[in-house]
Amino acid sequence: MSLVSAFVPIWILTAVGYAACRWGLLGEAAAVLGRFVFQLAMPSALFLALARMPLSGFAGGSLLAFGVSTVAVVGFGWLGASRLFGREPDERPIWGTAAGYVNSANLGIPIATQVLGDVSFLAAVVLLQVLVVAPVIVVVLDRRSDPAGRVRVRRIASLPVRNPVILASLLGVACSAAGLRLPSAAAASLTLLAGAAVPAALVALGASLHRTAPSPAEPGGPAPPAELAGPAELAVITALKLVAQPIIAYVAGLALHLSAPQLLAVVVCAGLPTAQNTFIYGQEYGVGEAVANRAVVVTTTLSMLTLATAAALLG
């Protein structure tokens, strides 16, 4: 199967989820399906991938190239939000996260499984984001939301155990480090759950695109709130996320002399759309929610084409 044709099942299952939600076939089950993916299927897939990966797989140029692209794009978005569009200081972290924090779980696992053949590198990306990037974002948002500028250390420290994806990733690393093997019954059960992750995630993704699609404004109606991202702002976020970040990752990968398969993995992971966590952070702290929501919808929709293009060029 060619790299581009590997995207066909992804497009089909996403379209199935969108159509099922549009025609009312899922109803409230759409939200339940999303929770099943996040709470059970995705953690199982990541745990198995990390538990079977030697610790040496977490180091190396591939992760460094991805990290360079993330820092560059998040940093540019963070600073550019105020200088280009007059965003307030509280909104800048959300703007930067929308530009450079990739959807490594809900869409990353299906893409990695279908296009790359495994989720080993993606698992390392998940750890980098949730253990390094996310805490930085949350600490800044937490400090800005507190009148005295304090950081709730207990809340930040408990982040890994409150998120099943992070917790499963950490447990997988611990099993890998200790050389532990699961009992056959437990491994078989987790394998069944992990097998449901890809199709269920894609159907849930399609359903979410229908539920979160912004409705068009009424002609002659009131102007949208100032917080909403205008076309120019969304265009910049989308260009940073889907074009600039994979290009930076590619250039960094070339400088680090990565092999062709490693370059493909780095570019595909860097080209994933804005993570839904961006909206969750904005909602939690009451800043940049509309910007994050629209960035997730637009980049997720367009990434189906940009990722296929990147795979075709590198393939």
PDB file of C-alpha atoms in Angstrom:
ATOM      1  CA  MET A   1       0.000   0.000   0.000  1.00  0.00           C
ATOM      2  CA  SER A   2       1.415   3.416  -0.957  1.00  0.00           C
ATOM      3  CA  LEU A   3       1.718   6.154   1.629  1.00  0.00           C
ATOM      4  CA  VAL A   4      -1.020   8.260   0.058  1.00  0.00           C
ATOM      5  CA  SER A   5      -3.449   5.334  -0.263  1.00  0.00           C
ATOM      6  CA  ALA A   6      -2.881   4.667   3.445  1.00  0.00           C
ATOM      7  CA  PHE A   7      -4.883   7.842   4.092  1.00  0.00           C
ATOM      8  CA  VAL A   8      -7.967   6.547   2.273  1.00  0.00           C
ATOM      9  CA  PRO A   9      -9.283   4.489   5.249  1.00  0.00           C
ATOM     10  CA  ILE A  10      -8.616   7.499   7.476  1.00  0.00           C
ATOM     11  CA  TRP A  11     -10.704   9.758   5.246  1.00  0.00           C
ATOM     12  CA  ILE A  12     -13.470   7.155   4.922  1.00  0.00           C
ATOM     13  CA  LEU A  13     -13.839   6.462   8.654  1.00  0.00           C
ATOM     14  CA  THR A  14     -13.728  10.176   9.470  1.00  0.00           C
ATOM     15  CA  ALA A  15     -16.447  10.788   6.874  1.00  0.00           C
ATOM     16  CA  VAL A  16     -18.474   7.915   8.345  1.00  0.00           C
ATOM     17  CA  GLY A  17     -18.315   9.534  11.791  1.00  0.00           C
ATOM     18  CA  TYR A  18     -19.295  12.926  10.375  1.00  0.00           C
ATOM     19  CA  ALA A  19     -22.226  11.455   8.416  1.00  0.00           C
ATOM     20  CA  ALA A  20     -23.391   9.344  11.365  1.00  0.00           C
ATOM     21  CA  CYS A  21     -23.472  12.416  13.589  1.00  0.00           C
ATOM     22  CA  ARG A  22     -25.128  14.565  10.932  1.00  0.00           C
ATOM     23  CA  TRP A  23     -27.880  11.997  10.350  1.00  0.00           C
ATOM     24  CA  GLY A  24     -28.431  11.454  14.068  1.00  0.00           C
ATOM     25  CA  LEU A  25     -27.297   7.831  14.054  1.00  0.00           C
ATOM     26  CA  LEU A  26     -25.007   8.245  17.054  1.00  0.00           C
ATOM     27  CA  GLY A  27     -26.890  10.746  19.192  1.00  0.00           C
ATOM     28  CA  GLU A  28     -25.389  10.925  22.675  1.00  0.00           C
ATOM     29  CA  ALA A  29     -23.264   7.894  21.816  1.00  0.00           C
ATOM     30  CA  ALA A  30     -20.861  10.189  19.930  1.00  0.00           C
ATOM     31  CA  ALA A  31     -19.675  11.732  23.199  1.00  0.00           C
ATOM     32  CA  VAL A  32     -19.504   8.298  24.840  1.00  0.00           C
ATOM     33  CA  LEU A  33     -17.392   7.004  21.953  1.00  0.00           C
ATOM     34  CA  GLY A  34     -14.977   9.889  22.407  1.00  0.00           C
ATOM     35  CA  ARG A  35     -14.660   9.162  26.116  1.00  0.00           C
ATOM     36  CA  PHE A  36     -14.105   5.462  25.405  1.00  0.00           C
ATOM     37  CA  VAL A  37     -11.233   6.360  23.065  1.00  0.00           C
ATOM     38  CA  PHE A  38      -9.657   8.793  25.518  1.00  0.00           C
ATOM     39  CA  GLN A  39     -10.178   6.801  28.723  1.00  0.00           C
ATOM     40  CA  LEU A  40      -9.539   3.218  27.532  1.00  0.00           C
ATOM     41  CA  ALA A  41      -8.530   2.588  23.915  1.00  0.00           C
ATOM     42  CA  MET A  42      -5.805   5.217  23.455  1.00  0.00           C
ATOM     43  CA  PRO A  43      -4.157   4.583  26.841  1.00  0.00           C
ATOM     44  CA  SER A  44      -4.058   0.852  26.035  1.00  0.00           C
ATOM     45  CA  ALA A  45      -2.399   1.456  22.668  1.00  0.00           C
ATOM     46  CA  LEU A  46       0.202   3.815  24.122  1.00  0.00           C
ATOM     47  CA  PHE A  47       0.923   1.598  27.114  1.00  0.00           C
ATOM     48  CA  LEU A  48       1.593  -1.430  24.902  1.00  0.00           C
ATOM     49  CA  ALA A  49       3.774   0.551  22.503  1.00  0.00           C
ATOM     50  CA  LEU A  50       5.881   2.076  25.281  1.00  0.00           C
ATOM     51  CA  ALA A  51       6.134  -1.113  27.346  1.00  0.00           C
ATOM     52  CA  ARG A  52       7.591  -2.936  24.347  1.00  0.00           C
ATOM     53  CA  MET A  53       9.973  -0.134  23.362  1.00  0.00           C
ATOM     54  CA  PRO A  54      13.524  -0.136  24.768  1.00  0.00           C
ATOM     55  CA  LEU A  55      14.444   3.075  26.562  1.00  0.00           C
ATOM     56  CA  SER A  56      17.039   3.814  23.895  1.00  0.00           C
ATOM     57  CA  GLY A  57      14.127   4.448  21.527  1.00  0.00           C
ATOM     58  CA  PHE A  58      13.221   7.652  23.367  1.00  0.00           C
ATOM     59  CA  ALA A  59      16.493   9.393  22.640  1.00  0.00           C
ATOM     60  CA  GLY A  60      18.022  10.477  19.374  1.00  0.00           C
ATOM     61  CA  GLY A  61      17.811  12.941  16.555  1.00  0.00           C
ATOM     62  CA  SER A  62      14.211  12.250  15.595  1.00  0.00           C
ATOM     63  CA  LEU A  63      12.791  13.487  18.887  1.00  0.00           C
ATOM     64  CA  LEU A  64      15.238  16.402  18.876  1.00  0.00           C
ATOM     65  CA  ALA A  65      14.089  17.458  15.389  1.00  0.00           C
ATOM     66  CA  PHE A  66      10.462  17.308  16.472  1.00  0.00           C
ATOM     67  CA  GLY A  67      11.272  19.254  19.641  1.00  0.00           C
ATOM     68  CA  VAL A  68      13.020  21.996  17.651  1.00  0.00           C
ATOM     69  CA  SER A  69       9.962  22.427  15.420  1.00  0.00           C
ATOM     70  CA  THR A  70       7.650  22.559  18.442  1.00  0.00           C
ATOM     71  CA  VAL A  71       9.694  25.152  20.315  1.00  0.00           C
ATOM     72  CA  ALA A  72      10.094  27.309  17.205  1.00  0.00           C
ATOM     73  CA  VAL A  73       6.413  27.336  16.247  1.00  0.00           C
ATOM     74  CA  VAL A  74       4.969  27.615  19.761  1.00  0.00           C
ATOM     75  CA  GLY A  75       7.435  30.408  20.535  1.00  0.00           C
ATOM     76  CA  PHE A  76       6.650  32.319  17.352  1.00  0.00           C
ATOM     77  CA  GLY A  77       2.918  31.917  17.905  1.00  0.00           C
ATOM     78  CA  TRP A  78       3.218  32.976  21.543  1.00  0.00           C
ATOM     79  CA  LEU A  79       5.016  36.209  20.642  1.00  0.00           C
ATOM     80  CA  GLY A  80       3.262  36.852  17.344  1.00  0.00           C
ATOM     81  CA  ALA A  81      -0.211  36.704  18.909  1.00  0.00           C
ATOM     82  CA  SER A  82       0.266  40.084  20.538  1.00  0.00           C
ATOM     83  CA  ARG A  83       2.406  41.767  17.913  1.00  0.00           C
ATOM     84  CA  LEU A  84       0.395  40.714  14.870  1.00  0.00           C
ATOM     85  CA  PHE A  85      -3.148  40.613  16.261  1.00  0.00           C
ATOM     86  CA  GLY A  86      -3.064  42.521  19.525  1.00  0.00           C
ATOM     87  CA  ARG A  87      -3.840  39.545  21.728  1.00  0.00           C
ATOM     88  CA  GLU A  88      -3.730  40.092  25.486  1.00  0.00           C
ATOM     89  CA  PRO A  89      -0.932  38.456  27.556  1.00  0.00           C
ATOM     90  CA  ASP A  90      -3.375  35.889  28.998  1.00  0.00           C
ATOM     91  CA  GLU A  91      -4.284  34.678  25.495  1.00  0.00           C
ATOM     92  CA  ARG A  92      -0.744  34.300  24.144  1.00  0.00           C
ATOM     93  CA  PRO A  93      -0.069  30.828  25.597  1.00  0.00           C
ATOM     94  CA  ILE A  94      -3.267  29.507  23.990  1.00  0.00           C
ATOM     95  CA  TRP A  95      -2.333  31.095  20.653  1.00  0.00           C
ATOM     96  CA  GLY A  96       1.128  29.515  20.762  1.00  0.00           C
ATOM     97  CA  THR A  97      -0.322  26.143  21.776  1.00  0.00           C
ATOM     98  CA  ALA A  98      -2.831  26.289  18.922  1.00  0.00           C
ATOM     99  CA  ALA A  99       0.040  26.857  16.502  1.00  0.00           C
ATOM    100  CA  GLY A 100       2.417  24.144  17.710  1.00  0.00           C
ATOM    101  CA  TYR A 101       0.878  21.550  20.070  1.00  0.00           C
ATOM    102  CA  VAL A 102       0.010  18.519  17.941  1.00  0.00           C
ATOM    103  CA  ASN A 103      -2.892  16.091  18.281  1.00  0.00           C
ATOM    104  CA  SER A 104      -0.655  13.153  19.125  1.00  0.00           C
ATOM    105  CA  ALA A 105      -3.365  10.882  20.525  1.00  0.00           C
ATOM    106  CA  ASN A 106      -6.809  11.128  18.931  1.00  0.00           C
ATOM    107  CA  LEU A 107      -5.491  11.591  15.391  1.00  0.00           C
ATOM    108  CA  GLY A 108      -1.813  10.809  15.868  1.00  0.00           C
ATOM    109  CA  ILE A 109      -2.317   7.133  16.704  1.00  0.00           C
ATOM    110  CA  PRO A 110      -4.513   6.390  13.656  1.00  0.00           C
ATOM    111  CA  ILE A 111      -2.099   8.269  11.372  1.00  0.00           C
ATOM    112  CA  ALA A 112       0.990   6.592  12.825  1.00  0.00           C
ATOM    113  CA  THR A 113      -0.602   3.150  12.686  1.00  0.00           C
ATOM    114  CA  GLN A 114      -1.877   3.492   9.141  1.00  0.00           C
ATOM    115  CA  VAL A 115       0.948   5.497   7.541  1.00  0.00           C
ATOM    116  CA  LEU A 116       4.078   4.776   9.590  1.00  0.00           C
ATOM    117  CA  GLY A 117       3.227   1.211  10.540  1.00  0.00           C
ATOM    118  CA  ASP A 118       3.745   1.631  14.301  1.00  0.00           C
ATOM    119  CA  VAL A 119       3.355   4.190  17.078  1.00  0.00           C
ATOM    120  CA  SER A 120       6.824   3.961  18.602  1.00  0.00           C
ATOM    121  CA  PHE A 121       7.996   7.438  17.654  1.00  0.00           C
ATOM    122  CA  LEU A 122       4.560   8.897  18.290  1.00  0.00           C
ATOM    123  CA  ALA A 123       4.685   7.504  21.833  1.00  0.00           C
ATOM    124  CA  ALA A 124       7.912   9.424  22.406  1.00  0.00           C
ATOM    125  CA  VAL A 125       6.204  12.551  21.013  1.00  0.00           C
ATOM    126  CA  VAL A 126       3.324  12.058  23.460  1.00  0.00           C
ATOM    127  CA  LEU A 127       5.756  11.930  26.374  1.00  0.00           C
ATOM    128  CA  LEU A 128       7.616  15.016  25.178  1.00  0.00           C
ATOM    129  CA  GLN A 129       4.404  16.993  24.923  1.00  0.00           C
ATOM    130  CA  VAL A 130       2.709  15.880  28.127  1.00  0.00           C
ATOM    131  CA  LEU A 131       5.794  15.881  30.352  1.00  0.00           C
ATOM    132  CA  VAL A 132       7.610  18.957  28.998  1.00  0.00           C
ATOM    133  CA  VAL A 133       5.450  21.206  26.813  1.00  0.00           C
ATOM    134  CA  ALA A 134       2.087  20.867  28.610  1.00  0.00           C
ATOM    135  CA  PRO A 135       3.455  21.644  32.108  1.00  0.00           C
ATOM    136  CA  VAL A 136       5.086  24.835  30.805  1.00  0.00           C
ATOM    137  CA  ILE A 137       1.798  25.965  29.227  1.00  0.00           C
ATOM    138  CA  VAL A 138      -0.240  25.073  32.310  1.00  0.00           C
ATOM    139  CA  VAL A 139       2.202  26.756  34.715  1.00  0.00           C
ATOM    140  CA  VAL A 140       2.041  30.015  32.738  1.00  0.00           C
ATOM    141  CA  LEU A 141      -1.761  29.902  32.481  1.00  0.00           C
ATOM    142  CA  ASP A 142      -2.054  29.009  36.160  1.00  0.00           C
ATOM    143  CA  ARG A 143       0.158  31.871  37.215  1.00  0.00           C
ATOM    144  CA  ARG A 144      -1.671  34.398  35.043  1.00  0.00           C
ATOM    145  CA  SER A 145      -5.068  33.239  36.317  1.00  0.00           C
ATOM    146  CA  ASP A 146      -4.088  33.775  39.952  1.00  0.00           C
ATOM    147  CA  PRO A 147      -4.446  37.397  41.191  1.00  0.00           C
ATOM    148  CA  ALA A 148      -1.244  37.040  43.198  1.00  0.00           C
ATOM    149  CA  GLY A 149       0.641  35.374  40.348  1.00  0.00           C
ATOM    150  CA  ARG A 150       1.033  32.105  42.268  1.00  0.00           C
ATOM    151  CA  VAL A 151       1.385  28.650  40.740  1.00  0.00           C
ATOM    152  CA  ARG A 152      -0.673  25.800  42.206  1.00  0.00           C
ATOM    153  CA  VAL A 153       2.144  23.275  42.446  1.00  0.00           C
ATOM    154  CA  ARG A 154      -0.080  20.438  43.686  1.00  0.00           C
ATOM    155  CA  ARG A 155      -2.402  20.866  40.709  1.00  0.00           C
ATOM    156  CA  ILE A 156       0.494  20.809  38.228  1.00  0.00           C
ATOM    157  CA  ALA A 157       2.155  17.831  39.921  1.00  0.00           C
ATOM    158  CA  SER A 158      -1.081  15.823  39.824  1.00  0.00           C
ATOM    159  CA  LEU A 159      -1.545  16.382  36.073  1.00  0.00           C
ATOM    160  CA  PRO A 160      -0.019  13.023  35.061  1.00  0.00           C
ATOM    161  CA  VAL A 161      -2.331  10.975  37.286  1.00  0.00           C
ATOM    162  CA  ARG A 162      -5.429  12.925  36.239  1.00  0.00           C
ATOM    163  CA  ASN A 163      -4.924  12.211  32.543  1.00  0.00           C
ATOM    164  CA  PRO A 164      -5.275   8.552  31.449  1.00  0.00           C
ATOM    165  CA  VAL A 165      -3.113   9.053  28.349  1.00  0.00           C
ATOM    166  CA  ILE A 166      -0.252  10.479  30.408  1.00  0.00           C
ATOM    167  CA  LEU A 167      -0.661   7.880  33.147  1.00  0.00           C
ATOM    168  CA  ALA A 168      -0.659   4.981  30.672  1.00  0.00           C
ATOM    169  CA  SER A 169       2.426   6.419  28.963  1.00  0.00           C
ATOM    170  CA  LEU A 170       4.313   6.689  32.249  1.00  0.00           C
ATOM    171  CA  LEU A 171       3.329   3.149  33.226  1.00  0.00           C
ATOM    172  CA  GLY A 172       4.509   1.906  29.839  1.00  0.00           C
ATOM    173  CA  VAL A 173       7.894   3.562  30.312  1.00  0.00           C
ATOM    174  CA  ALA A 174       8.147   2.060  33.807  1.00  0.00           C
ATOM    175  CA  CYS A 175       7.422  -1.429  32.454  1.00  0.00           C
ATOM    176  CA  SER A 176      10.008  -0.955  29.724  1.00  0.00           C
ATOM    177  CA  ALA A 177      12.620   0.230  32.207  1.00  0.00           C
ATOM    178  CA  ALA A 178      11.940  -2.668  34.574  1.00  0.00           C
ATOM    179  CA  GLY A 179      11.770  -5.250  31.798  1.00  0.00           C
ATOM    180  CA  LEU A 180       8.358  -6.410  32.973  1.00  0.00           C
ATOM    181  CA  ARG A 181       6.047  -8.541  30.853  1.00  0.00           C
ATOM    182  CA  LEU A 182       2.313  -8.594  31.367  1.00  0.00           C
ATOM    183  CA  PRO A 183       0.454 -11.845  31.985  1.00  0.00           C
ATOM    184  CA  SER A 184      -0.934 -13.228  28.735  1.00  0.00           C
ATOM    185  CA  ALA A 185      -4.555 -12.561  29.707  1.00  0.00           C
ATOM    186  CA  ALA A 186      -3.837  -8.920  30.545  1.00  0.00           C
ATOM    187  CA  ALA A 187      -1.766  -8.413  27.385  1.00  0.00           C
ATOM    188  CA  ALA A 188      -4.506  -9.956  25.231  1.00  0.00           C
ATOM    189  CA  SER A 189      -7.173  -7.761  26.818  1.00  0.00           C
ATOM    190  CA  LEU A 190      -5.143  -4.595  26.300  1.00  0.00           C
ATOM    191  CA  THR A 191      -4.399  -5.627  22.718  1.00  0.00           C
ATOM    192  CA  LEU A 192      -8.136  -5.905  22.010  1.00  0.00           C
ATOM    193  CA  LEU A 193      -8.733  -2.449  23.496  1.00  0.00           C
ATOM    194  CA  ALA A 194      -5.799  -1.001  21.554  1.00  0.00           C
ATOM    195  CA  GLY A 195      -7.188  -2.492  18.343  1.00  0.00           C
ATOM    196  CA  ALA A 196     -10.370  -0.482  18.816  1.00  0.00           C
ATOM    197  CA  ALA A 197      -8.428   2.764  19.207  1.00  0.00           C
ATOM    198  CA  VAL A 198      -7.864   3.555  15.524  1.00  0.00           C
ATOM    199  CA  PRO A 199     -11.363   3.007  14.070  1.00  0.00           C
ATOM    200  CA  ALA A 200     -13.150   4.396  17.129  1.00  0.00           C
ATOM    201  CA  ALA A 201     -10.895   7.477  17.203  1.00  0.00           C
ATOM    202  CA  LEU A 202     -11.514   8.245  13.535  1.00  0.00           C
ATOM    203  CA  VAL A 203     -15.287   7.854  13.836  1.00  0.00           C
ATOM    204  CA  ALA A 204     -15.237  10.022  16.977  1.00  0.00           C
ATOM    205  CA  LEU A 205     -13.091  12.566  15.125  1.00  0.00           C
ATOM    206  CA  GLY A 206     -15.609  12.816  12.290  1.00  0.00           C
ATOM    207  CA  ALA A 207     -18.465  13.197  14.759  1.00  0.00           C
ATOM    208  CA  SER A 208     -16.606  15.933  16.610  1.00  0.00           C
ATOM    209  CA  LEU A 209     -16.024  17.856  13.379  1.00  0.00           C
ATOM    210  CA  HIS A 210     -19.785  17.976  12.853  1.00  0.00           C
ATOM    211  CA  ARG A 211     -20.540  18.972  16.436  1.00  0.00           C
ATOM    212  CA  THR A 212     -17.901  21.704  16.633  1.00  0.00           C
ATOM    213  CA  ALA A 213     -18.195  23.150  13.135  1.00  0.00           C
ATOM    214  CA  PRO A 214     -18.802  26.915  13.506  1.00  0.00           C
ATOM    215  CA  SER A 215     -22.154  28.048  12.138  1.00  0.00           C
ATOM    216  CA  PRO A 216     -22.072  30.825   9.553  1.00  0.00           C
ATOM    217  CA  ALA A 217     -22.933  34.302  10.734  1.00  0.00           C
ATOM    218  CA  GLU A 218     -26.341  35.719   9.811  1.00  0.00           C
ATOM    219  CA  PRO A 219     -26.235  38.450   7.146  1.00  0.00           C
ATOM    220  CA  GLY A 220     -26.543  41.792   8.841  1.00  0.00           C
ATOM    221  CA  GLY A 221     -26.269  40.148  12.259  1.00  0.00           C
ATOM    222  CA  PRO A 222     -24.128  41.327  15.156  1.00  0.00           C
ATOM    223  CA  ALA A 223     -20.360  41.336  14.812  1.00  0.00           C
ATOM    224  CA  PRO A 224     -18.583  38.362  16.314  1.00  0.00           C
ATOM    225  CA  PRO A 225     -16.932  38.778  19.721  1.00  0.00           C
ATOM    226  CA  ALA A 226     -13.418  40.202  19.727  1.00  0.00           C
ATOM    227  CA  GLU A 227     -12.071  36.921  21.055  1.00  0.00           C
ATOM    228  CA  LEU A 228     -13.055  35.047  17.885  1.00  0.00           C
ATOM    229  CA  ALA A 229     -10.234  34.424  15.463  1.00  0.00           C
ATOM    230  CA  GLY A 230     -10.711  36.245  12.183  1.00  0.00           C
ATOM    231  CA  PRO A 231      -9.776  34.746   8.808  1.00  0.00           C
ATOM    232  CA  ALA A 232      -6.289  36.262   8.838  1.00  0.00           C
ATOM    233  CA  GLU A 233      -5.580  35.002  12.341  1.00  0.00           C
ATOM    234  CA  LEU A 234      -6.835  31.511  11.560  1.00  0.00           C
ATOM    235  CA  ALA A 235      -4.792  31.496   8.357  1.00  0.00           C
ATOM    236  CA  VAL A 236      -1.599  32.287  10.284  1.00  0.00           C
ATOM    237  CA  ILE A 237      -2.299  29.626  12.918  1.00  0.00           C
ATOM    238  CA  THR A 238      -3.068  27.058  10.217  1.00  0.00           C
ATOM    239  CA  ALA A 239       0.047  27.941   8.214  1.00  0.00           C
ATOM    240  CA  LEU A 240       2.241  27.655  11.304  1.00  0.00           C
ATOM    241  CA  LYS A 241       0.707  24.329  12.333  1.00  0.00           C
ATOM    242  CA  LEU A 242       0.369  22.519   9.011  1.00  0.00           C
ATOM    243  CA  VAL A 243       3.163  24.076   6.935  1.00  0.00           C
ATOM    244  CA  ALA A 244       5.827  25.763   9.062  1.00  0.00           C
ATOM    245  CA  GLN A 245       6.135  23.118  11.778  1.00  0.00           C
ATOM    246  CA  PRO A 246       6.648  20.126   9.426  1.00  0.00           C
ATOM    247  CA  ILE A 247       9.069  22.143   7.286  1.00  0.00           C
ATOM    248  CA  ILE A 248      11.126  23.119  10.337  1.00  0.00           C
ATOM    249  CA  ALA A 249      11.094  19.507  11.487  1.00  0.00           C
ATOM    250  CA  TYR A 250      12.257  18.386   8.036  1.00  0.00           C
ATOM    251  CA  VAL A 251      15.126  20.895   7.943  1.00  0.00           C
ATOM    252  CA  ALA A 252      16.166  19.972  11.486  1.00  0.00           C
ATOM    253  CA  GLY A 253      16.006  16.293  10.534  1.00  0.00           C
ATOM    254  CA  LEU A 254      18.245  16.868   7.523  1.00  0.00           C
ATOM    255  CA  ALA A 255      20.734  18.750   9.701  1.00  0.00           C
ATOM    256  CA  LEU A 256      20.766  15.798  12.103  1.00  0.00           C
ATOM    257  CA  HIS A 257      21.257  13.318   9.219  1.00  0.00           C
ATOM    258  CA  LEU A 258      18.089  11.344   9.859  1.00  0.00           C
ATOM    259  CA  SER A 259      17.240   8.438   7.587  1.00  0.00           C
ATOM    260  CA  ALA A 260      14.305   8.625   5.168  1.00  0.00           C
ATOM    261  CA  PRO A 261      11.937   6.642   7.444  1.00  0.00           C
ATOM    262  CA  GLN A 262      12.925   8.810  10.414  1.00  0.00           C
ATOM    263  CA  LEU A 263      12.319  11.982   8.386  1.00  0.00           C
ATOM    264  CA  LEU A 264       8.898  10.719   7.365  1.00  0.00           C
ATOM    265  CA  ALA A 265       7.949   9.986  10.981  1.00  0.00           C
ATOM    266  CA  VAL A 266       9.183  13.380  12.205  1.00  0.00           C
ATOM    267  CA  VAL A 267       7.429  15.351   9.450  1.00  0.00           C
ATOM    268  CA  VAL A 268       4.153  13.446   9.744  1.00  0.00           C
ATOM    269  CA  CYS A 269       4.053  13.884  13.529  1.00  0.00           C
ATOM    270  CA  ALA A 270       4.985  17.566  13.273  1.00  0.00           C
ATOM    271  CA  GLY A 271       2.245  18.056  10.660  1.00  0.00           C
ATOM    272  CA  LEU A 272      -0.541  16.725  12.880  1.00  0.00           C
ATOM    273  CA  PRO A 273      -3.292  19.282  13.601  1.00  0.00           C
ATOM    274  CA  THR A 274      -3.844  21.345  16.732  1.00  0.00           C
ATOM    275  CA  ALA A 275      -4.530  19.205  19.786  1.00  0.00           C
ATOM    276  CA  GLN A 276      -7.956  19.325  21.400  1.00  0.00           C
ATOM    277  CA  ASN A 277      -6.128  19.924  24.701  1.00  0.00           C
ATOM    278  CA  THR A 278      -5.622  23.487  23.494  1.00  0.00           C
ATOM    279  CA  PHE A 279      -9.356  24.124  23.728  1.00  0.00           C
ATOM    280  CA  ILE A 280      -9.520  22.303  27.070  1.00  0.00           C
ATOM    281  CA  TYR A 281      -6.806  24.585  28.505  1.00  0.00           C
ATOM    282  CA  GLY A 282      -8.561  27.668  27.144  1.00  0.00           C
ATOM    283  CA  GLN A 283     -11.872  26.532  28.604  1.00  0.00           C
ATOM    284  CA  GLU A 284     -10.299  25.692  31.968  1.00  0.00           C
ATOM    285  CA  TYR A 285      -8.685  29.119  32.342  1.00  0.00           C
ATOM    286  CA  GLY A 286     -11.322  31.146  30.474  1.00  0.00           C
ATOM    287  CA  VAL A 287      -8.994  32.537  27.788  1.00  0.00           C
ATOM    288  CA  GLY A 288      -8.782  32.014  24.035  1.00  0.00           C
ATOM    289  CA  GLU A 289     -11.515  29.362  23.866  1.00  0.00           C
ATOM    290  CA  ALA A 290     -12.937  30.509  20.532  1.00  0.00           C
ATOM    291  CA  VAL A 291      -9.473  30.774  18.959  1.00  0.00           C
ATOM    292  CA  ALA A 292      -8.560  27.282  20.152  1.00  0.00           C
ATOM    293  CA  ASN A 293     -11.857  25.746  19.041  1.00  0.00           C
ATOM    294  CA  ARG A 294     -11.651  27.124  15.522  1.00  0.00           C
ATOM    295  CA  ALA A 295      -7.970  26.232  15.230  1.00  0.00           C
ATOM    296  CA  VAL A 296      -8.758  22.617  16.139  1.00  0.00           C
ATOM    297  CA  VAL A 297     -11.588  22.382  13.590  1.00  0.00           C
ATOM    298  CA  VAL A 298      -9.755  24.090  10.717  1.00  0.00           C
ATOM    299  CA  THR A 299      -6.372  22.407  11.148  1.00  0.00           C
ATOM    300  CA  THR A 300      -7.946  18.979  11.689  1.00  0.00           C
ATOM    301  CA  THR A 301      -9.969  19.300   8.487  1.00  0.00           C
ATOM    302  CA  LEU A 302      -7.098  20.580   6.338  1.00  0.00           C
ATOM    303  CA  SER A 303      -4.500  18.216   7.826  1.00  0.00           C
ATOM    304  CA  MET A 304      -6.103  15.315   5.946  1.00  0.00           C
ATOM    305  CA  LEU A 305      -4.753  16.897   2.760  1.00  0.00           C
ATOM    306  CA  THR A 306      -1.473  18.351   4.027  1.00  0.00           C
ATOM    307  CA  LEU A 307      -0.404  15.104   5.697  1.00  0.00           C
ATOM    308  CA  ALA A 308      -1.178  13.114   2.547  1.00  0.00           C
ATOM    309  CA  THR A 309       0.839  15.633   0.516  1.00  0.00           C
ATOM    310  CA  ALA A 310       3.791  15.386   2.896  1.00  0.00           C
ATOM    311  CA  ALA A 311       3.663  11.597   2.774  1.00  0.00           C
ATOM    312  CA  ALA A 312       3.578  11.657  -1.026  1.00  0.00           C
ATOM    313  CA  LEU A 313       6.569  14.018  -1.248  1.00  0.00           C
ATOM    314  CA  LEU A 314       8.667  12.109   1.263  1.00  0.00           C
ATOM    315  CA  GLY A 315       7.534   8.695   0.048  1.00  0.00           C
TER     316      GLY A 315
END
